[in-house]
PDB file of C-alpha atoms in Angstrom:
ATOM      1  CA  UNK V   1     -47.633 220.903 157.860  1.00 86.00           C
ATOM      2  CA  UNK V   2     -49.426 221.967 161.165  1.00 92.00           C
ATOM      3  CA  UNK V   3     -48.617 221.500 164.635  1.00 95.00           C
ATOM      4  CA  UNK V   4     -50.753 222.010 167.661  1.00 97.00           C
ATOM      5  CA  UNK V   5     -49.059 221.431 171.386  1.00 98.00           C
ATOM      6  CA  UNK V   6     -50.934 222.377 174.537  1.00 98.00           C
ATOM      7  CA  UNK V   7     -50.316 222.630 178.104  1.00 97.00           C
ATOM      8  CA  UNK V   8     -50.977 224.358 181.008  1.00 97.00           C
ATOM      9  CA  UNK V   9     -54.005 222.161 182.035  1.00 95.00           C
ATOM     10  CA  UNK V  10     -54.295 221.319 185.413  1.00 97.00           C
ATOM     11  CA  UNK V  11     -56.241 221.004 188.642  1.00 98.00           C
ATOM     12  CA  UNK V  12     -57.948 223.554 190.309  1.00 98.00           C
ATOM     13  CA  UNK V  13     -60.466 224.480 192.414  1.00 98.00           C
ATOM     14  CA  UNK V  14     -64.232 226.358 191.470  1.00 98.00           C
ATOM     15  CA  UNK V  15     -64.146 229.503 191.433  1.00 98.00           C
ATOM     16  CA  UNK V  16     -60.423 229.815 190.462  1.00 98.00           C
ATOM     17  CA  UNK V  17     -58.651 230.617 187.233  1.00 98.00           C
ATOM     18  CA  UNK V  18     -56.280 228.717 184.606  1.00 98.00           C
ATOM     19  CA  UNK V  19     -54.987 229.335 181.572  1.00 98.00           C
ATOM     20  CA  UNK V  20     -54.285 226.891 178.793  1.00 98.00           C
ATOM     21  CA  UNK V  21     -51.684 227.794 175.763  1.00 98.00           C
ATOM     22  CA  UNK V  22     -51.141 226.468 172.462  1.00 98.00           C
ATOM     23  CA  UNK V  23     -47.721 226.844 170.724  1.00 97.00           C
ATOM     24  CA  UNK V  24     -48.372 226.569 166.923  1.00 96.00           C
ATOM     25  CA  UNK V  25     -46.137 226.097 163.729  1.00 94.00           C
ATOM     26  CA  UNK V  26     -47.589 226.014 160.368  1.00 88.00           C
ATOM     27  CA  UNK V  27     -45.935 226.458 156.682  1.00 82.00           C
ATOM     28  CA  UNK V  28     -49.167 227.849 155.168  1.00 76.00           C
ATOM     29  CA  UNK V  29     -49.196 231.580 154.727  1.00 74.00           C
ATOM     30  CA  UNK V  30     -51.721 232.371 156.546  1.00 82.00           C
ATOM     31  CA  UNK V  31     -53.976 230.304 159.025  1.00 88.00           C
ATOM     32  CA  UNK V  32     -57.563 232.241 159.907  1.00 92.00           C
ATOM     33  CA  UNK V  33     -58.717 231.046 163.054  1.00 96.00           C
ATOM     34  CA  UNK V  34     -57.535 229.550 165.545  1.00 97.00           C
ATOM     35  CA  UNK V  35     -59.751 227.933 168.079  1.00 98.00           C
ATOM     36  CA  UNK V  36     -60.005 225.772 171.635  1.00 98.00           C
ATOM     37  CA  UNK V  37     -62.820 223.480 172.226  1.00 98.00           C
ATOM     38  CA  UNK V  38     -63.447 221.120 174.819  1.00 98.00           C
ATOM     39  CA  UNK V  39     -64.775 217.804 175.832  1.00 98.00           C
ATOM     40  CA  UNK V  40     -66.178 216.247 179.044  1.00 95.00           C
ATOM     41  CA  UNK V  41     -66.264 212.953 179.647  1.00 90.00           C
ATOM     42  CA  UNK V  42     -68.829 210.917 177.549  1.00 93.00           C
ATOM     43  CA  UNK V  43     -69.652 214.167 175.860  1.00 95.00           C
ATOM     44  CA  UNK V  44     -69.179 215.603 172.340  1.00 96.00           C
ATOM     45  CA  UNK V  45     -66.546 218.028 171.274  1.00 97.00           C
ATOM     46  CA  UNK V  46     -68.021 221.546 171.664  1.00 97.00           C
ATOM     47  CA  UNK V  47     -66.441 225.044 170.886  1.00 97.00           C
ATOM     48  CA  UNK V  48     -65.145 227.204 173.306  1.00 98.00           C
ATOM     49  CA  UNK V  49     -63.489 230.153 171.632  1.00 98.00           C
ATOM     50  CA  UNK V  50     -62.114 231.529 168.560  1.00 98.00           C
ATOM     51  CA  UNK V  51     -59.439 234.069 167.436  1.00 97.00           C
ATOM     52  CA  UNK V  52     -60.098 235.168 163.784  1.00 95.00           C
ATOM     53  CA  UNK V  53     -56.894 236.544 162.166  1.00 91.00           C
ATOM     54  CA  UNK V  54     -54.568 237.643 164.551  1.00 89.00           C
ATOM     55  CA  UNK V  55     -57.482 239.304 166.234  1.00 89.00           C
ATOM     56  CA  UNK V  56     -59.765 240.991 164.191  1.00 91.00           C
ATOM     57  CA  UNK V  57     -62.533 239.469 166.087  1.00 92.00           C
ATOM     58  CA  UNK V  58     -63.211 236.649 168.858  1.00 96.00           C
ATOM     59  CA  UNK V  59     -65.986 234.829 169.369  1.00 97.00           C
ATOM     60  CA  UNK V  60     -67.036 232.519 172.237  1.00 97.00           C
ATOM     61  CA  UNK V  61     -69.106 229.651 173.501  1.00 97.00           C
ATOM     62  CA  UNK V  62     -72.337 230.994 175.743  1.00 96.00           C
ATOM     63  CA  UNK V  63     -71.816 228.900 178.381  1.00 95.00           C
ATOM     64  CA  UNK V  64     -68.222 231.140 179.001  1.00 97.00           C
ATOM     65  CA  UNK V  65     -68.851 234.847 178.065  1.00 94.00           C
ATOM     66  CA  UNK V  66     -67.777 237.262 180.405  1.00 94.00           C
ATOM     67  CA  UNK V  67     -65.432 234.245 181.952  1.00 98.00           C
ATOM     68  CA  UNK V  68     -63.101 233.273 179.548  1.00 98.00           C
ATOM     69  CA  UNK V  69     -60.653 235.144 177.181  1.00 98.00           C
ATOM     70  CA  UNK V  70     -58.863 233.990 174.150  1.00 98.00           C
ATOM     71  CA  UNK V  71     -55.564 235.926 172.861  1.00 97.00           C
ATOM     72  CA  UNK V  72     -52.980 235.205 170.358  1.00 95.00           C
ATOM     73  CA  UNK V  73     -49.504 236.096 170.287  1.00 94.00           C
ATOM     74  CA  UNK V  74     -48.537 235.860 166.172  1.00 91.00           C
ATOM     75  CA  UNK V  75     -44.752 236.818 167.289  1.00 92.00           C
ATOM     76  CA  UNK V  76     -44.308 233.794 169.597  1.00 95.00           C
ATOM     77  CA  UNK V  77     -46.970 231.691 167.305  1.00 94.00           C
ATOM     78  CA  UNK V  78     -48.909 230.826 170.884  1.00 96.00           C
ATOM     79  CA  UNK V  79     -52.739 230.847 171.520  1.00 97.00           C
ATOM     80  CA  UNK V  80     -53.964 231.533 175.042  1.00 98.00           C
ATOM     81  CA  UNK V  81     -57.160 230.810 176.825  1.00 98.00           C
ATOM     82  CA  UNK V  82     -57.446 232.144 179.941  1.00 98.00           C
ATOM     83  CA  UNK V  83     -60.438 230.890 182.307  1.00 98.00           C
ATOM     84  CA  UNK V  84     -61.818 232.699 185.171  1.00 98.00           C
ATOM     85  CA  UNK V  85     -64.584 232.098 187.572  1.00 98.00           C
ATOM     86  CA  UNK V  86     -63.831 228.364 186.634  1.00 98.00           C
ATOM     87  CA  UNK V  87     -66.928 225.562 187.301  1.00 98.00           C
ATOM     88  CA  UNK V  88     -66.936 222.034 187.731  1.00 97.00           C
ATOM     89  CA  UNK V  89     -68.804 221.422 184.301  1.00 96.00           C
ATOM     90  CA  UNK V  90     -65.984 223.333 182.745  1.00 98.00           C
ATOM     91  CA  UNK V  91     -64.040 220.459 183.292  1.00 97.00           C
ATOM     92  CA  UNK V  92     -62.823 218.473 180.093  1.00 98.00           C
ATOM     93  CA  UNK V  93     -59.914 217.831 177.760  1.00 98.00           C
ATOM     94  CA  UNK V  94     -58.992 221.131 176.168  1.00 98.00           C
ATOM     95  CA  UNK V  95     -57.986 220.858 172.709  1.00 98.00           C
ATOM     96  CA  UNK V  96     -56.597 223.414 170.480  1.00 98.00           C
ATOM     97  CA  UNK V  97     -57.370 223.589 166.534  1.00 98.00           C
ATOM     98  CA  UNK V  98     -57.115 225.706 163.524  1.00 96.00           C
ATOM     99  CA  UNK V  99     -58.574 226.223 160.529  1.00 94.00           C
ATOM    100  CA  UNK V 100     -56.710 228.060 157.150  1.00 90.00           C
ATOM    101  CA  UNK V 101     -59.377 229.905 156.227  1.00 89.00           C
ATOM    102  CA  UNK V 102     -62.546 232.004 157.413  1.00 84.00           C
ATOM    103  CA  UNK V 103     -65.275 232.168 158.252  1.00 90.00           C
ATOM    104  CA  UNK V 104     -64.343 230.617 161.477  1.00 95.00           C
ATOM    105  CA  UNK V 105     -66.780 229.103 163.920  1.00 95.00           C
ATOM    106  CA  UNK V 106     -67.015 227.098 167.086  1.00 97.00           C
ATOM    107  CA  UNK V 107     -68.304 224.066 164.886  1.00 96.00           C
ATOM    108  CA  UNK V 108     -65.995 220.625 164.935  1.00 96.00           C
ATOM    109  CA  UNK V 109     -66.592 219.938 161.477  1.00 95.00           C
ATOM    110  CA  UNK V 110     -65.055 222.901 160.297  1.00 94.00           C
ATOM    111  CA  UNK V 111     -61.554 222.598 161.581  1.00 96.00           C
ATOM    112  CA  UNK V 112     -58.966 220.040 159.755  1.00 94.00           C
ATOM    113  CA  UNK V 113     -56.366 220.581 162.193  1.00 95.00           C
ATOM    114  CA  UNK V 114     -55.813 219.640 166.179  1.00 97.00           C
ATOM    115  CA  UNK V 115     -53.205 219.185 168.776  1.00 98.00           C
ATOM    116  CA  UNK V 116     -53.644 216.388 171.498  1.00 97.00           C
ATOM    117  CA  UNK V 117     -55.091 218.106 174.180  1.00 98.00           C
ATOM    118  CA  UNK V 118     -54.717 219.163 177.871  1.00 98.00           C
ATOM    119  CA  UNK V 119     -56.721 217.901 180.519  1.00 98.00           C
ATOM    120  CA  UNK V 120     -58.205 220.685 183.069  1.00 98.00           C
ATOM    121  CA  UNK V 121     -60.024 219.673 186.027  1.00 98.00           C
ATOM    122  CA  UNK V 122     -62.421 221.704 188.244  1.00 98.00           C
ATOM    123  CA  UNK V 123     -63.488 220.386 191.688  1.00 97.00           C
TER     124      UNK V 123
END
């Protein structure tokens, strides 16, 4: 079994910074990358970052190098994202997912697990 909870989300303005967690609990030994993607209104799903293995290696979205960082913390199973230099078209629900194996990718369609979401807002 996997769970995914979120929060942090919020309102803020451009320019500003916010960061989004994920606390995670899984009974699978291992689980490979873990991941947050996004989604603006009447838009698809789309990566934003990824955490391979505990972090071996990260990789992110183009539209938020050099902006965003994504960290894990195995010992208190959470997943951070923090956002910098936020923009208004960063705005969307943030969801957090993970995948048991690698490779892992900012692609949708390969993660089988998700949490709910947070909703972040920049105006």
């Amino acid at each position: 079994d996997v769970q995914l909870v979120e929060s942090g989300g919020g309102s803020v303005q451009a320019g500003g910074s916010l960061r989004v967690s994920c606390a995670y609990t899984f009974t699978f030994s291992k689980m490979d990358c873990l991941a947050w993607f996004r989604q603006a209104p009447g838009k698809e799903r789309k990566g934003v970052a990824v955490v391979v293995r505990g972090g071996a290696y990260k990789i992110f979205g183009d539209s938020v190098k050099d902006r965003f960082t994504i960290s894990q913390d195995s010992a208190k199973q959470l997943v951070h994202l923090q956002m910098n230099s936020l923009k208004p078209e960063d705005t969307g629900m943030y969801y957090c997912a993970a995948e048991n194996d690698a490779p892992c990718t900012l692609e949708e369609r390969h993660y089988t697990h998700w949490g709910q979401g947070t909703q972040v807002t920049v105006s």
